Short mmCIF file of C-alpha atoms in Angstrom, two decimals:
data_model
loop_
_atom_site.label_atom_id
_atom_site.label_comp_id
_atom_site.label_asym_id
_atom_site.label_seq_id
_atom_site.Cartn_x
_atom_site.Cartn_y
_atom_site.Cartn_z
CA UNK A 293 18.71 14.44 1.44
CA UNK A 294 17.21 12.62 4.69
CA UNK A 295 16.68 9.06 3.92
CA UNK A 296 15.54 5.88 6.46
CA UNK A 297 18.47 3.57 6.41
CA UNK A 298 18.27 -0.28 7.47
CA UNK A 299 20.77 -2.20 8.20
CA UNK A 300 21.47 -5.19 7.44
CA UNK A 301 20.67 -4.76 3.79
CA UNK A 302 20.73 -8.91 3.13
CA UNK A 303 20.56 -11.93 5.62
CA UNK A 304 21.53 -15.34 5.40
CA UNK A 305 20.61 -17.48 8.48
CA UNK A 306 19.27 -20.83 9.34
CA UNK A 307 16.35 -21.82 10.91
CA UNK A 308 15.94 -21.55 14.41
CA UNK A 309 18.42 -18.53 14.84
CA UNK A 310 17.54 -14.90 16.38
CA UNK A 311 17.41 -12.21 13.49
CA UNK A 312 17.50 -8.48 14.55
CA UNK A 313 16.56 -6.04 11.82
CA UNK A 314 17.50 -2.51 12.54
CA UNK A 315 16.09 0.77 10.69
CA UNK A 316 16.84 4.70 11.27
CA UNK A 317 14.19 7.00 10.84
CA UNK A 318 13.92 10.41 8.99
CA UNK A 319 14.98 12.79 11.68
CA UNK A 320 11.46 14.45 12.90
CA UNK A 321 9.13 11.75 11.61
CA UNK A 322 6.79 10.80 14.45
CA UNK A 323 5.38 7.31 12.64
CA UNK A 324 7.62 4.13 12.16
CA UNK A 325 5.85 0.99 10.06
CA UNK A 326 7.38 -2.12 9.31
CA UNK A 327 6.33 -4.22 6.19
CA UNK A 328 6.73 -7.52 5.07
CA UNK A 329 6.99 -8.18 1.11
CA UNK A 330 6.97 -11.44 -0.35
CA UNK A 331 5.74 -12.23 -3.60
CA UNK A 332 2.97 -14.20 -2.45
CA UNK A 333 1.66 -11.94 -0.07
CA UNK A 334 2.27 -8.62 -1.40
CA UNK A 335 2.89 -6.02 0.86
CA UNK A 336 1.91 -7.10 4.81
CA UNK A 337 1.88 -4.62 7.62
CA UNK A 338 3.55 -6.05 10.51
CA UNK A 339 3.49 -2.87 13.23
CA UNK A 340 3.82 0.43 13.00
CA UNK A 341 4.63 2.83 15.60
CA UNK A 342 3.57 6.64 16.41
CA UNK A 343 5.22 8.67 18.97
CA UNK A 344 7.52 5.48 19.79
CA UNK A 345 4.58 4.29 21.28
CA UNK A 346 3.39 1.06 19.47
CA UNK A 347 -0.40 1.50 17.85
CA UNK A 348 -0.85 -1.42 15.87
CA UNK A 349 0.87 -4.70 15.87
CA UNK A 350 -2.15 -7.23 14.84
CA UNK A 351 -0.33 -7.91 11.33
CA UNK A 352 2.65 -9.70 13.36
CA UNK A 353 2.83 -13.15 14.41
CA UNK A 354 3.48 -12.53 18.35
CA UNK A 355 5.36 -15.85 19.42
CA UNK A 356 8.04 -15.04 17.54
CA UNK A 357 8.13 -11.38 16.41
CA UNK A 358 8.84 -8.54 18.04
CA UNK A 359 9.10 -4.50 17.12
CA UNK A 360 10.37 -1.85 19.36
CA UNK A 361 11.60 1.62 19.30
CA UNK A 362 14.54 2.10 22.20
CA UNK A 363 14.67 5.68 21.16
CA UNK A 364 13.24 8.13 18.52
CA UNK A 365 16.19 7.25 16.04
CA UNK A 366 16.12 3.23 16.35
CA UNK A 367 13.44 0.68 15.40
CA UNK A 368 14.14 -2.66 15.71
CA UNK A 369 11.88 -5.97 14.32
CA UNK A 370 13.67 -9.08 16.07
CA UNK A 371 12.72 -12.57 15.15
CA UNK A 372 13.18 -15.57 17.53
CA UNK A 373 13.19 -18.03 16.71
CA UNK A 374 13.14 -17.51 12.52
CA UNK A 375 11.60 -19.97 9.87
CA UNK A 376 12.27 -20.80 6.55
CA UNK A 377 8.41 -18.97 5.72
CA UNK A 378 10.17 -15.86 7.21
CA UNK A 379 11.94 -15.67 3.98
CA UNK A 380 10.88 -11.53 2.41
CA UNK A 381 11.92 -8.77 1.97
CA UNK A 382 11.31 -6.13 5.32
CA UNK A 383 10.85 -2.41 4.61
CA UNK A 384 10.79 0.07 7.26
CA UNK A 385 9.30 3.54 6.64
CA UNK A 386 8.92 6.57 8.74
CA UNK A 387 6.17 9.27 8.08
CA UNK A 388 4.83 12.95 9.63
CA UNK A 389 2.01 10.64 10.33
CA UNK A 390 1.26 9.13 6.74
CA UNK A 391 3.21 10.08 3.90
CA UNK A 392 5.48 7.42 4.15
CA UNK A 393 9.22 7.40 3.14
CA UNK A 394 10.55 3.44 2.76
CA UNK A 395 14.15 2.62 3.43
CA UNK A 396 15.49 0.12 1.18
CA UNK A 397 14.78 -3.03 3.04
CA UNK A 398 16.26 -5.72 4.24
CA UNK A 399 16.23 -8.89 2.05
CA UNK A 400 15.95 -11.72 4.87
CA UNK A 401 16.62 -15.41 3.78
CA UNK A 402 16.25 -18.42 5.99
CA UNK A 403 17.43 -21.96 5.05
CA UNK B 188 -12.11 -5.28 9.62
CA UNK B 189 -10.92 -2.49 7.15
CA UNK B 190 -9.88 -3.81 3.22
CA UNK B 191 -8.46 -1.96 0.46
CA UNK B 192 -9.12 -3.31 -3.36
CA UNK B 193 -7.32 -2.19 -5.83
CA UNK B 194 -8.53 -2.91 -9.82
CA UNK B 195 -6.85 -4.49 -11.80
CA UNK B 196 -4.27 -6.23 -10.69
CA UNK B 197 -2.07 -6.00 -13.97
CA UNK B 198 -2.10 -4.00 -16.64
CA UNK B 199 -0.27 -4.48 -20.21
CA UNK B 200 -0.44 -0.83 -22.53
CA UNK B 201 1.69 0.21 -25.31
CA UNK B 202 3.63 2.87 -24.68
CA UNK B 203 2.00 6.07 -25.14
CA UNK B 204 -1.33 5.01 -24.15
CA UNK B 205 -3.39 6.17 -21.09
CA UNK B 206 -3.94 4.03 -17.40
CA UNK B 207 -5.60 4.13 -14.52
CA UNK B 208 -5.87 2.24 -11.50
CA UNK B 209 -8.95 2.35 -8.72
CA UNK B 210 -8.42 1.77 -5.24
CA UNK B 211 -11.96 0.97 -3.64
CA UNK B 212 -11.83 0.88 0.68
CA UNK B 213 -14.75 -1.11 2.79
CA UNK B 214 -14.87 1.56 4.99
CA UNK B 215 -14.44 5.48 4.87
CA UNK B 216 -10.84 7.21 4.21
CA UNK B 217 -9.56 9.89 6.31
CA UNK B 218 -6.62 10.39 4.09
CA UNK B 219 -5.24 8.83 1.06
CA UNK B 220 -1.65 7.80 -0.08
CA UNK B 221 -0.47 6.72 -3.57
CA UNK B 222 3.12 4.89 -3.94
CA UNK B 223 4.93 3.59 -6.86
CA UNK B 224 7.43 1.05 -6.41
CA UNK B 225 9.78 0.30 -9.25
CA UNK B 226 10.46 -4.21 -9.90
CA UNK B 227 13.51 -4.42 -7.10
CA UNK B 228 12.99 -1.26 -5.34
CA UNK B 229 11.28 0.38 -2.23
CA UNK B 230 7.36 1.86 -2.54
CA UNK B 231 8.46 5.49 -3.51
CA UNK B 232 5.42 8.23 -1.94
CA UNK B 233 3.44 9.89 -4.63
CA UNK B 234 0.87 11.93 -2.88
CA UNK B 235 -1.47 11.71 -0.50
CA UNK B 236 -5.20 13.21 -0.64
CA UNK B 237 -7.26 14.17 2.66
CA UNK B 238 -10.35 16.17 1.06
CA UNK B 239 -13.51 14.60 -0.34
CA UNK B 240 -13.56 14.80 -4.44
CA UNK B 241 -10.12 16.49 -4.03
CA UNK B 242 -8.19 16.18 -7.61
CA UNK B 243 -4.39 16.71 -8.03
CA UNK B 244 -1.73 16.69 -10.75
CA UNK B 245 1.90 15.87 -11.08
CA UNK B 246 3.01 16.55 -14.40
CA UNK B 247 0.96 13.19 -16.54
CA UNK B 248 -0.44 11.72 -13.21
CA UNK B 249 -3.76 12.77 -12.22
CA UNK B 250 -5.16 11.20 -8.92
CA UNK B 251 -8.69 11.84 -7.26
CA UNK B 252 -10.05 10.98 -4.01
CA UNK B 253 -13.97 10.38 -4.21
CA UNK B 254 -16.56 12.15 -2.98
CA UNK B 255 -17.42 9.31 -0.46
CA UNK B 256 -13.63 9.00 0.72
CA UNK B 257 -14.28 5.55 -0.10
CA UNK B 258 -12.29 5.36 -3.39
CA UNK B 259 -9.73 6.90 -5.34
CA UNK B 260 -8.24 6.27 -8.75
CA UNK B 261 -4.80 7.15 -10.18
CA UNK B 262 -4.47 7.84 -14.03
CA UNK B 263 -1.75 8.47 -16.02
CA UNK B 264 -1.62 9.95 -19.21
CA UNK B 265 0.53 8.61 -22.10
CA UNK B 266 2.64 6.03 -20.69
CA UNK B 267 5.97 5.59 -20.79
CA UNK B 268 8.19 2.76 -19.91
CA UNK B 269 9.80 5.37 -16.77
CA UNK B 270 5.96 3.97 -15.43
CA UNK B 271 6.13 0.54 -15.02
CA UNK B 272 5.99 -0.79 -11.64
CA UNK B 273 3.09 -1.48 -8.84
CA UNK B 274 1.49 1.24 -8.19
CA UNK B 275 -0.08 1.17 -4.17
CA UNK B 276 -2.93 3.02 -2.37
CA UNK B 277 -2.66 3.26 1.28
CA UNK B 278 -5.36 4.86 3.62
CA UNK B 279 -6.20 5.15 7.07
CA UNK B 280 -9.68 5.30 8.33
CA UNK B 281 -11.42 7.89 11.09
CA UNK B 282 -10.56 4.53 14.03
CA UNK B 283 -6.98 4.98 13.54
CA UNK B 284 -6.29 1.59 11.43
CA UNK B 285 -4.04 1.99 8.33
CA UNK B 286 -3.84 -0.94 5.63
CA UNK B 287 -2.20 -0.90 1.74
CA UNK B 288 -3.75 -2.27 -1.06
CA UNK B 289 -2.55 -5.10 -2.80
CA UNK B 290 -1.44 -2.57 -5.13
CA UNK B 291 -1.91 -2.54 -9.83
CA UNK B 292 1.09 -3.79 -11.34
CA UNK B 293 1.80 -2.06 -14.60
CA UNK B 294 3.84 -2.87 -17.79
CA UNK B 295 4.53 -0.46 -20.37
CA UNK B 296 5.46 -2.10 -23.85
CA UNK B 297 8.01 -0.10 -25.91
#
């Protein structure tokens, strides 16, 4: 049953520090997207990848986020530095282009 | 830019009574995706519709993609409490951009 992990599942960190969020594709899915979900925003999408080739990243804030894909089974969303309005939840889905499959997120908290 | 609406925004029923959400886009849809994510969990994939007035089932969920390709709805028939969550549309349109609606978040009273 192929799934799209993330790792790590929570995070705890304080203001100012690097966060690297991690997520494993569906083997054979060419599209990667990464959300954002808070409850005030609803669902935000930050980047999203086809090919490992980045398409659109207009939904991230660029001084401090990145996205990349190192190789077809890793995408990574770094934030440097992080804020306490940085505090969601981040999903990560793959997709053969669109039907989407969400990993479980990562539930990111900063103080 | 490209916006996806999605009416309402909540919806109450009693159990055993019908719903249906509408997802309306600015622009025109090459494809169509439905989600449903559960209160604490990950947006699940439904289905996802490419043809103009296309129509499919899955067992009491019936979704349709307009004629247009500028709207689609999502109804289900006799609720159950197994339905409640937010329910999404997602679309792309024909320049390659891809948004989510806000999404219809639906409660199902025993």
């Amino acid at each position: 049953d192929a799934r799209v992990t993330q790792t790590p599942r929570h995070k705890v960190t304080e203001m100012g520090q690097e966060v690297t969020m991690r997520c494993q594709p569906i083997l054979g899915h060419n599209t990667v997207f990464w959300y954002r979900q808070t409850m005030m925003q609803g669902l935000e999408l930050l980047a999203y990848f086809r090919n490992r080739a980045p398409l659109d990243d207009s939904g991230m804030p660029k001084d401090r986020f990145s996205a990349e894909m190192p190789d077809a089974t890793l995408a990574t969303l770094k934030i440097q530095p992080s804020e306490p309005r940085d505090s969601a939840v981040y999903f990560c889905a793959s997709g053969f282009p669109d039907e989407q499959y969400f990993g479980p997120g990562t539930r990111l908290t900063v103080t | 830019g490209q916006q996806v609406m999605q009416i309402p925004q909540y919806q109450h029923v009693q159990e055993g009574e019908d719903f249906t959400t509408y997802c309306n886009s600015s622009t025109t849809l090459s494809n169509i995706q439905w989600y449903k994510q559960r209160p604490g969990g990950h947006p699940v994939f439904l289905i996802q519709l490419v043809k103009s007035g296309e129509v499919k089932k899955q067992k009491r969920l019936t979704f349709q993609f307009g004629e247009a390709k500028k709207n689609s709805s999502l109804h289900i028939t006799a609720t159950q409490t197994t339905d409640v969550g937010t329910y999404f549309c997602a679309g792309r349109d024909y320049g390659q951009n891809f948004v989510f609606g806000p999404g219809t978040r639906l409660s199902v009273l025993p």
